[in-house]
Amino acid sequence: MQALRNIGIIGRITMLEGARKQVFHVLLMVAVVMIFGSTVLAHFDDKVQAKMLADLSLASMFFVSAAIAITITVTGVPGEMEQKTVYPVLAKAVTRSQFVLGKFAGAMGTVAIGMAVMALAFVFVEWWFLAGHIDFAVLYVVPFLFLETAILAAISLALSTVCSWPLAWFLSVIVCLVGNVKFQLYASLMAKHPTPFNKAAISGFYHVLPSLESFNFKDALVHHMTVPNVYLWQTALYGLCYTAAMLTLASISFRRREL
Amino acid sequence: MTETAIHIAGFRKEYPAARRKEMRLAVNNLDLDVPAGGLFGFLGPNGAGKTTTIKMLLGFIPATLGDASLFGVPVEDPAARRAVGYLPEQPYFHKFLTAQEVVAAHVGFAGAHGRAAKEQTEALLRRVGAYDYRTLRLSKCSKGMVQRVGLATALAGDPKLLIMDEPSSGLDPIGRKELRALLQELKDEGKTLFISSHLLSEMESLCDRVAVLHQGELVACGTPGEITRGDDEIAVLLDGLDETESLAREIATLGGSLARQPETRGIRLVAPAAALYRVMGLLEQRKARVISVSQRHETLEDAFLRLVGSTGH
Ligand SMILES: Nc1ncnc2c1ncn2[C@@H]1O[C@H](COP(=O)(O)OP(=O)(O)OP(=O)(O)O)[C@@H](O)[C@H]1O
Ligand SMILES: [Mg+2]
């Protein structure tokens, strides 16, 4: 009980800090401007195209959420160590795992607020420019985007406990990019008939890297396809397990750190 | 027999030095027992290893060797810190938060919630004198103001044991006086205070026991009375003497010493109080002009300088 409360308090502090940093205001403004701006780009035949609008808006939504999540988690733990703000917190009966989980909770809370703002902007733009048309698929596309961001946040949190924050940031961005094109990349690398060793290395990476692409239901929304429920559940389960595994790694490695 | 608040057995800490493979010894072979109740002064010059010891006590860094416990609970167990309040060397807090938010968070960590938490937060802010600027962001607070907020967070949850690293740093004379009053108050409440400092004149009247650390090793431990030299000394100030060599030799045989004071061109003579008349006899023979004779008791500061050497090395 106290453990959950500690995590909650650290999360709340992280969110308060996040909410007061101007970087996040700017990022959020960028996203909203991009969503509104996509109506200009999606302007064909004197009509706003629903497909392009959804495509551009959701893409900017993902990138801004990912940027917020990675920035908060990557600077969270090293920043607190550098500024020595961890000491008074950990001197109380707060465990290091609780600290790591609290940081994660805070980052995701900030992302949730940002995503809610962006989703509202997107729904408003759709409704306004497409004459009252609202696609309710947003209701599951956005939560999956959130889950995808959670995976990224957990990865960058784990990275930030083992290396300096610029390196952790760089690696997180790489993971984000590669994770989104993993399937094609795997297929094209395997098509080149690699040596057995390389083959093992490639498939090793393939299995360790998160399949961020699976969380992208943007195309389904754009093309009005229905996604089978089983697939949704499987993806959600995968996302939760991956996040949990990364958070476990993060707290184990933070527990071993000298402060 | 009183309870033991802090028990340290054979603490040793090696930090990796700049060059690989070499280790830098910060704390060596430290054994210490701090009884519950009262104020324990943990003294030592800069770099003596005070902060390092405190960090090991709080589980921030593992000891290379040795172990410790707080109220019988090993420090590796986070539960050991449940009854502990800690004030870091230079308290840093989240710059974007206000004093009230920071203190409230710590009251929360200590297990209070709801109305009780709110009341405790307010009481703590008032107690350390930070109530007036409770809604100011900490980035806009002065050093002394932040120090007070740090004190409030250390006191959150009414801990039995308070570990403070240089609590008076950054405070003005009024703040220091208030701090002393607060420390006395905490002592009267029966709390154990473990305070690292090098401001000895300030600590002397408050400390029940002191330990002196020098280059990572314990050089003295006991009550201030045990550490300072029991026997009193006399100090004699003389106007310039031409020839001091032979006098110095004779004074040395009496267990005293002689030092020129360049700023006044005078000479300062220190000797055991018991040798007063023999010293005066020697001075009379030499027709030395005595400016003043005073009796003095060794202060904690004198003892500290004697123990660690006046250069600190
Ligand atoms: N993280 C570290 N890495 C390497 N050496 C360190 C580290 N922290 C402290 N030291 C070294 O350990 C020794 C003891 O440092 P410590 O901070 O414990 O001193 P201190 O007694 O608190 O001094 P002060 O009164 O200046 O605060 C110093 O020689 C310092 O250089
Ligand atoms: Mg120190």
PDB file of C-alpha atoms in Angstrom, chain A residues 68-257:
ATOM      1  CA  ILE A  68       7.867  13.533 -24.471  1.00  0.00           C
ATOM      2  CA  ALA A  69       8.161  10.005 -23.073  1.00  0.00           C
ATOM      3  CA  ILE A  70      11.799   9.549 -24.064  1.00  0.00           C
ATOM      4  CA  THR A  71      12.830  12.993 -22.878  1.00  0.00           C
ATOM      5  CA  ILE A  72      11.251  12.600 -19.447  1.00  0.00           C
ATOM      6  CA  THR A  73      12.464   9.076 -18.804  1.00  0.00           C
ATOM      7  CA  VAL A  74      15.936   9.565 -20.218  1.00  0.00           C
ATOM      8  CA  THR A  75      16.637  12.706 -18.184  1.00  0.00           C
ATOM      9  CA  GLY A  76      14.606  11.571 -15.181  1.00  0.00           C
ATOM     10  CA  VAL A  77      16.935   9.249 -13.316  1.00  0.00           C
ATOM     11  CA  PRO A  78      20.337  10.691 -14.413  1.00  0.00           C
ATOM     12  CA  GLY A  79      19.019  14.221 -13.900  1.00  0.00           C
ATOM     13  CA  GLU A  80      17.922  13.445 -10.367  1.00  0.00           C
ATOM     14  CA  MET A  81      21.268  11.836  -9.691  1.00  0.00           C
ATOM     15  CA  GLU A  82      23.136  14.805 -11.086  1.00  0.00           C
ATOM     16  CA  GLN A  83      21.048  17.335  -9.193  1.00  0.00           C
ATOM     17  CA  LYS A  84      21.204  15.068  -6.141  1.00  0.00           C
ATOM     18  CA  THR A  85      17.454  15.163  -5.731  1.00  0.00           C
ATOM     19  CA  VAL A  86      17.409  11.376  -5.301  1.00  0.00           C
ATOM     20  CA  TYR A  87      19.112  11.538  -1.921  1.00  0.00           C
ATOM     21  CA  PRO A  88      16.353  12.987   0.220  1.00  0.00           C
ATOM     22  CA  VAL A  89      13.827  10.739  -1.509  1.00  0.00           C
ATOM     23  CA  LEU A  90      15.764   7.490  -1.186  1.00  0.00           C
ATOM     24  CA  ALA A  91      16.805   8.312   2.373  1.00  0.00           C
ATOM     25  CA  LYS A  92      13.185   7.839   3.315  1.00  0.00           C
ATOM     26  CA  ALA A  93      11.939   4.264   3.217  1.00  0.00           C
ATOM     27  CA  VAL A  94      11.446   4.551  -0.539  1.00  0.00           C
ATOM     28  CA  THR A  95      13.058   1.688  -2.447  1.00  0.00           C
ATOM     29  CA  ARG A  96      14.935   2.177  -5.668  1.00  0.00           C
ATOM     30  CA  SER A  97      12.383   0.124  -7.591  1.00  0.00           C
ATOM     31  CA  GLN A  98       9.631   2.379  -6.323  1.00  0.00           C
ATOM     32  CA  PHE A  99      11.644   5.344  -7.519  1.00  0.00           C
ATOM     33  CA  VAL A 100      12.075   3.888 -11.010  1.00  0.00           C
ATOM     34  CA  LEU A 101       8.417   2.912 -11.257  1.00  0.00           C
ATOM     35  CA  GLY A 102       7.376   6.340 -10.018  1.00  0.00           C
ATOM     36  CA  LYS A 103       9.457   7.993 -12.723  1.00  0.00           C
ATOM     37  CA  PHE A 104       7.809   5.760 -15.312  1.00  0.00           C
ATOM     38  CA  ALA A 105       4.340   6.509 -13.951  1.00  0.00           C
ATOM     39  CA  GLY A 106       5.050  10.224 -14.045  1.00  0.00           C
ATOM     40  CA  ALA A 107       6.308  10.095 -17.617  1.00  0.00           C
ATOM     41  CA  MET A 108       3.276   8.121 -18.750  1.00  0.00           C
ATOM     42  CA  GLY A 109       0.940  10.457 -16.873  1.00  0.00           C
ATOM     43  CA  THR A 110       2.434  13.405 -18.728  1.00  0.00           C
ATOM     44  CA  VAL A 111       2.140  11.496 -22.013  1.00  0.00           C
ATOM     45  CA  ALA A 112      -1.486  10.637 -21.231  1.00  0.00           C
ATOM     46  CA  ILE A 113      -2.357  14.296 -20.750  1.00  0.00           C
ATOM     47  CA  GLY A 114      -0.529  15.274 -23.924  1.00  0.00           C
ATOM     48  CA  MET A 115      -2.211  12.483 -25.886  1.00  0.00           C
ATOM     49  CA  ALA A 116      -5.635  13.462 -24.615  1.00  0.00           C
ATOM     50  CA  VAL A 117      -5.059  17.020 -25.794  1.00  0.00           C
ATOM     51  CA  MET A 118      -3.839  15.812 -29.197  1.00  0.00           C
ATOM     52  CA  ALA A 119      -6.672  13.305 -29.590  1.00  0.00           C
ATOM     53  CA  LEU A 120      -9.219  16.005 -28.849  1.00  0.00           C
ATOM     54  CA  ALA A 121      -7.559  18.290 -31.377  1.00  0.00           C
ATOM     55  CA  PHE A 122      -7.662  15.471 -33.935  1.00  0.00           C
ATOM     56  CA  VAL A 123     -11.337  14.674 -33.317  1.00  0.00           C
ATOM     57  CA  PHE A 124     -12.180  18.359 -33.511  1.00  0.00           C
ATOM     58  CA  VAL A 125     -10.288  18.781 -36.780  1.00  0.00           C
ATOM     59  CA  GLU A 126     -12.005  15.735 -38.305  1.00  0.00           C
ATOM     60  CA  TRP A 127     -15.403  16.954 -37.200  1.00  0.00           C
ATOM     61  CA  TRP A 128     -14.815  20.490 -38.440  1.00  0.00           C
ATOM     62  CA  PHE A 129     -13.218  19.762 -41.817  1.00  0.00           C
ATOM     63  CA  LEU A 130     -15.050  16.565 -42.700  1.00  0.00           C
ATOM     64  CA  ALA A 131     -18.510  17.905 -42.060  1.00  0.00           C
ATOM     65  CA  GLY A 132     -19.317  16.242 -38.790  1.00  0.00           C
ATOM     66  CA  HIS A 133     -17.647  12.940 -39.544  1.00  0.00           C
ATOM     67  CA  ILE A 134     -15.955  11.336 -36.541  1.00  0.00           C
ATOM     68  CA  ASP A 135     -14.228   7.998 -36.793  1.00  0.00           C
ATOM     69  CA  PHE A 136     -14.649   6.050 -33.583  1.00  0.00           C
ATOM     70  CA  ALA A 137     -11.665   3.889 -34.381  1.00  0.00           C
ATOM     71  CA  VAL A 138      -9.664   6.642 -32.621  1.00  0.00           C
ATOM     72  CA  LEU A 139     -10.896   5.038 -29.438  1.00  0.00           C
ATOM     73  CA  TYR A 140      -8.635   2.053 -29.934  1.00  0.00           C
ATOM     74  CA  VAL A 141      -5.947   3.521 -32.149  1.00  0.00           C
ATOM     75  CA  VAL A 142      -4.949   6.086 -29.535  1.00  0.00           C
ATOM     76  CA  PRO A 143      -4.708   3.644 -26.587  1.00  0.00           C
ATOM     77  CA  PHE A 144      -2.438   1.455 -28.687  1.00  0.00           C
ATOM     78  CA  LEU A 145      -0.286   4.446 -29.497  1.00  0.00           C
ATOM     79  CA  PHE A 146      -0.131   4.999 -25.738  1.00  0.00           C
ATOM     80  CA  LEU A 147       1.000   1.426 -25.175  1.00  0.00           C
ATOM     81  CA  GLU A 148       3.652   1.806 -27.840  1.00  0.00           C
ATOM     82  CA  THR A 149       4.897   4.932 -26.079  1.00  0.00           C
ATOM     83  CA  ALA A 150       4.940   3.016 -22.787  1.00  0.00           C
ATOM     84  CA  ILE A 151       7.281   0.419 -24.297  1.00  0.00           C
ATOM     85  CA  LEU A 152       9.585   3.146 -25.515  1.00  0.00           C
ATOM     86  CA  ALA A 153       9.515   4.910 -22.155  1.00  0.00           C
ATOM     87  CA  ALA A 154      10.389   1.686 -20.335  1.00  0.00           C
ATOM     88  CA  ILE A 155      13.269   1.024 -22.728  1.00  0.00           C
ATOM     89  CA  SER A 156      14.719   4.509 -22.365  1.00  0.00           C
ATOM     90  CA  LEU A 157      14.316   4.298 -18.590  1.00  0.00           C
ATOM     91  CA  ALA A 158      16.279   1.050 -18.539  1.00  0.00           C
ATOM     92  CA  LEU A 159      18.936   2.576 -20.799  1.00  0.00           C
ATOM     93  CA  SER A 160      19.209   5.694 -18.649  1.00  0.00           C
ATOM     94  CA  THR A 161      20.188   3.618 -15.618  1.00  0.00           C
ATOM     95  CA  VAL A 162      23.218   2.178 -17.403  1.00  0.00           C
ATOM     96  CA  CYS A 163      24.538   4.971 -19.615  1.00  0.00           C
ATOM     97  CA  SER A 164      24.669   8.754 -19.768  1.00  0.00           C
ATOM     98  CA  TRP A 165      21.514  10.494 -20.835  1.00  0.00           C
ATOM     99  CA  PRO A 166      22.631  11.675 -24.296  1.00  0.00           C
ATOM    100  CA  LEU A 167      23.614   8.130 -25.210  1.00  0.00           C
ATOM    101  CA  ALA A 168      20.398   6.745 -23.727  1.00  0.00           C
ATOM    102  CA  TRP A 169      18.428   9.298 -25.718  1.00  0.00           C
ATOM    103  CA  PHE A 170      20.243   8.414 -28.933  1.00  0.00           C
ATOM    104  CA  LEU A 171      19.746   4.673 -28.426  1.00  0.00           C
ATOM    105  CA  SER A 172      16.069   5.157 -27.593  1.00  0.00           C
ATOM    106  CA  VAL A 173      15.520   7.085 -30.794  1.00  0.00           C
ATOM    107  CA  ILE A 174      17.256   4.303 -32.733  1.00  0.00           C
ATOM    108  CA  VAL A 175      15.063   1.684 -31.056  1.00  0.00           C
ATOM    109  CA  CYS A 176      12.001   3.768 -31.874  1.00  0.00           C
ATOM    110  CA  LEU A 177      12.932   4.050 -35.535  1.00  0.00           C
ATOM    111  CA  VAL A 178      14.113   0.472 -36.032  1.00  0.00           C
ATOM    112  CA  GLY A 179      11.189  -0.943 -34.044  1.00  0.00           C
ATOM    113  CA  ASN A 180       8.841   0.717 -36.475  1.00  0.00           C
ATOM    114  CA  VAL A 181      10.373  -0.870 -39.585  1.00  0.00           C
ATOM    115  CA  LYS A 182      11.462  -4.119 -37.974  1.00  0.00           C
ATOM    116  CA  PHE A 183       9.521  -6.498 -40.213  1.00  0.00           C
ATOM    117  CA  GLN A 184      10.694  -5.027 -43.523  1.00  0.00           C
ATOM    118  CA  LEU A 185      14.225  -4.687 -42.238  1.00  0.00           C
ATOM    119  CA  TYR A 186      14.283  -8.315 -41.155  1.00  0.00           C
ATOM    120  CA  ALA A 187      12.877  -9.511 -44.454  1.00  0.00           C
ATOM    121  CA  SER A 188      15.317  -7.479 -46.536  1.00  0.00           C
ATOM    122  CA  LEU A 189      18.347  -8.508 -44.459  1.00  0.00           C
ATOM    123  CA  MET A 190      17.383 -12.167 -44.595  1.00  0.00           C
ATOM    124  CA  ALA A 191      16.900 -11.942 -48.357  1.00  0.00           C
ATOM    125  CA  LYS A 192      20.614 -11.236 -48.721  1.00  0.00           C
ATOM    126  CA  HIS A 193      21.529 -14.780 -47.615  1.00  0.00           C
ATOM    127  CA  PRO A 194      23.653 -13.840 -44.584  1.00  0.00           C
ATOM    128  CA  THR A 195      26.226 -16.184 -43.081  1.00  0.00           C
ATOM    129  CA  PRO A 196      24.893 -18.410 -40.295  1.00  0.00           C
ATOM    130  CA  PHE A 197      26.485 -16.208 -37.663  1.00  0.00           C
ATOM    131  CA  ASN A 198      24.986 -13.033 -39.056  1.00  0.00           C
ATOM    132  CA  LYS A 199      21.710 -14.824 -39.417  1.00  0.00           C
ATOM    133  CA  ALA A 200      21.715 -15.685 -35.732  1.00  0.00           C
ATOM    134  CA  ALA A 201      22.646 -12.108 -34.835  1.00  0.00           C
ATOM    135  CA  ILE A 202      19.902 -10.685 -37.024  1.00  0.00           C
ATOM    136  CA  SER A 203      17.245 -12.946 -35.634  1.00  0.00           C
ATOM    137  CA  GLY A 204      18.515 -12.258 -32.120  1.00  0.00           C
ATOM    138  CA  PHE A 205      18.026  -8.540 -32.641  1.00  0.00           C
ATOM    139  CA  TYR A 206      14.731  -9.257 -34.304  1.00  0.00           C
ATOM    140  CA  HIS A 207      13.404 -10.935 -31.203  1.00  0.00           C
ATOM    141  CA  VAL A 208      14.868  -8.520 -28.662  1.00  0.00           C
ATOM    142  CA  LEU A 209      13.749  -5.310 -30.342  1.00  0.00           C
ATOM    143  CA  PRO A 210      10.126  -4.380 -29.720  1.00  0.00           C
ATOM    144  CA  SER A 211       7.664  -4.792 -32.589  1.00  0.00           C
ATOM    145  CA  LEU A 212       6.452  -1.232 -32.409  1.00  0.00           C
ATOM    146  CA  GLU A 213       4.877  -1.602 -35.822  1.00  0.00           C
ATOM    147  CA  SER A 214       2.258  -3.970 -34.440  1.00  0.00           C
ATOM    148  CA  PHE A 215       0.829  -1.138 -32.388  1.00  0.00           C
ATOM    149  CA  ASN A 216       0.239   1.004 -35.387  1.00  0.00           C
ATOM    150  CA  PHE A 217      -3.417   0.744 -36.327  1.00  0.00           C
ATOM    151  CA  LYS A 218      -3.253   3.957 -38.247  1.00  0.00           C
ATOM    152  CA  ASP A 219      -3.714   2.156 -41.556  1.00  0.00           C
ATOM    153  CA  ALA A 220      -6.740   0.354 -40.234  1.00  0.00           C
ATOM    154  CA  LEU A 221      -8.233   3.680 -39.276  1.00  0.00           C
ATOM    155  CA  VAL A 222      -7.295   5.290 -42.558  1.00  0.00           C
ATOM    156  CA  HIS A 223      -8.636   2.483 -44.702  1.00  0.00           C
ATOM    157  CA  HIS A 224     -11.617   1.673 -42.494  1.00  0.00           C
ATOM    158  CA  MET A 225     -10.562  -1.889 -41.934  1.00  0.00           C
ATOM    159  CA  THR A 226     -11.712  -3.848 -38.956  1.00  0.00           C
ATOM    160  CA  VAL A 227      -8.981  -5.454 -36.876  1.00  0.00           C
ATOM    161  CA  PRO A 228      -9.734  -8.882 -35.378  1.00  0.00           C
ATOM    162  CA  ASN A 229     -10.235  -8.760 -31.627  1.00  0.00           C
ATOM    163  CA  VAL A 230      -7.807 -11.609 -30.979  1.00  0.00           C
ATOM    164  CA  TYR A 231      -5.080  -9.624 -32.669  1.00  0.00           C
ATOM    165  CA  LEU A 232      -5.831  -6.600 -30.501  1.00  0.00           C
ATOM    166  CA  TRP A 233      -5.654  -8.653 -27.309  1.00  0.00           C
ATOM    167  CA  GLN A 234      -2.439 -10.351 -28.367  1.00  0.00           C
ATOM    168  CA  THR A 235      -0.811  -7.027 -29.146  1.00  0.00           C
ATOM    169  CA  ALA A 236      -1.942  -5.506 -25.871  1.00  0.00           C
ATOM    170  CA  LEU A 237      -0.573  -8.475 -23.934  1.00  0.00           C
ATOM    171  CA  TYR A 238       2.728  -8.280 -25.820  1.00  0.00           C
ATOM    172  CA  GLY A 239       2.992  -4.574 -25.036  1.00  0.00           C
ATOM    173  CA  LEU A 240       2.308  -5.023 -21.344  1.00  0.00           C
ATOM    174  CA  CYS A 241       4.778  -7.891 -20.999  1.00  0.00           C
ATOM    175  CA  TYR A 242       7.506  -6.041 -22.865  1.00  0.00           C
ATOM    176  CA  THR A 243       6.987  -2.949 -20.705  1.00  0.00           C
ATOM    177  CA  ALA A 244       7.005  -4.998 -17.510  1.00  0.00           C
ATOM    178  CA  ALA A 245      10.211  -6.776 -18.531  1.00  0.00           C
ATOM    179  CA  MET A 246      11.949  -3.474 -19.305  1.00  0.00           C
ATOM    180  CA  LEU A 247      10.833  -1.923 -16.014  1.00  0.00           C
ATOM    181  CA  THR A 248      12.168  -4.952 -14.152  1.00  0.00           C
ATOM    182  CA  LEU A 249      15.519  -4.554 -15.893  1.00  0.00           C
ATOM    183  CA  ALA A 250      15.526  -0.841 -15.126  1.00  0.00           C
ATOM    184  CA  SER A 251      14.901  -1.335 -11.425  1.00  0.00           C
ATOM    185  CA  ILE A 252      17.449  -4.131 -11.132  1.00  0.00           C
ATOM    186  CA  SER A 253      20.140  -2.027 -12.752  1.00  0.00           C
ATOM    187  CA  PHE A 254      19.226   1.051 -10.711  1.00  0.00           C
ATOM    188  CA  ARG A 255      19.429  -0.993  -7.510  1.00  0.00           C
ATOM    189  CA  ARG A 256      23.043  -1.800  -8.327  1.00  0.00           C
ATOM    190  CA  ARG A 257      24.032   1.798  -8.993  1.00  0.00           C
TER     191      ARG A 257
END
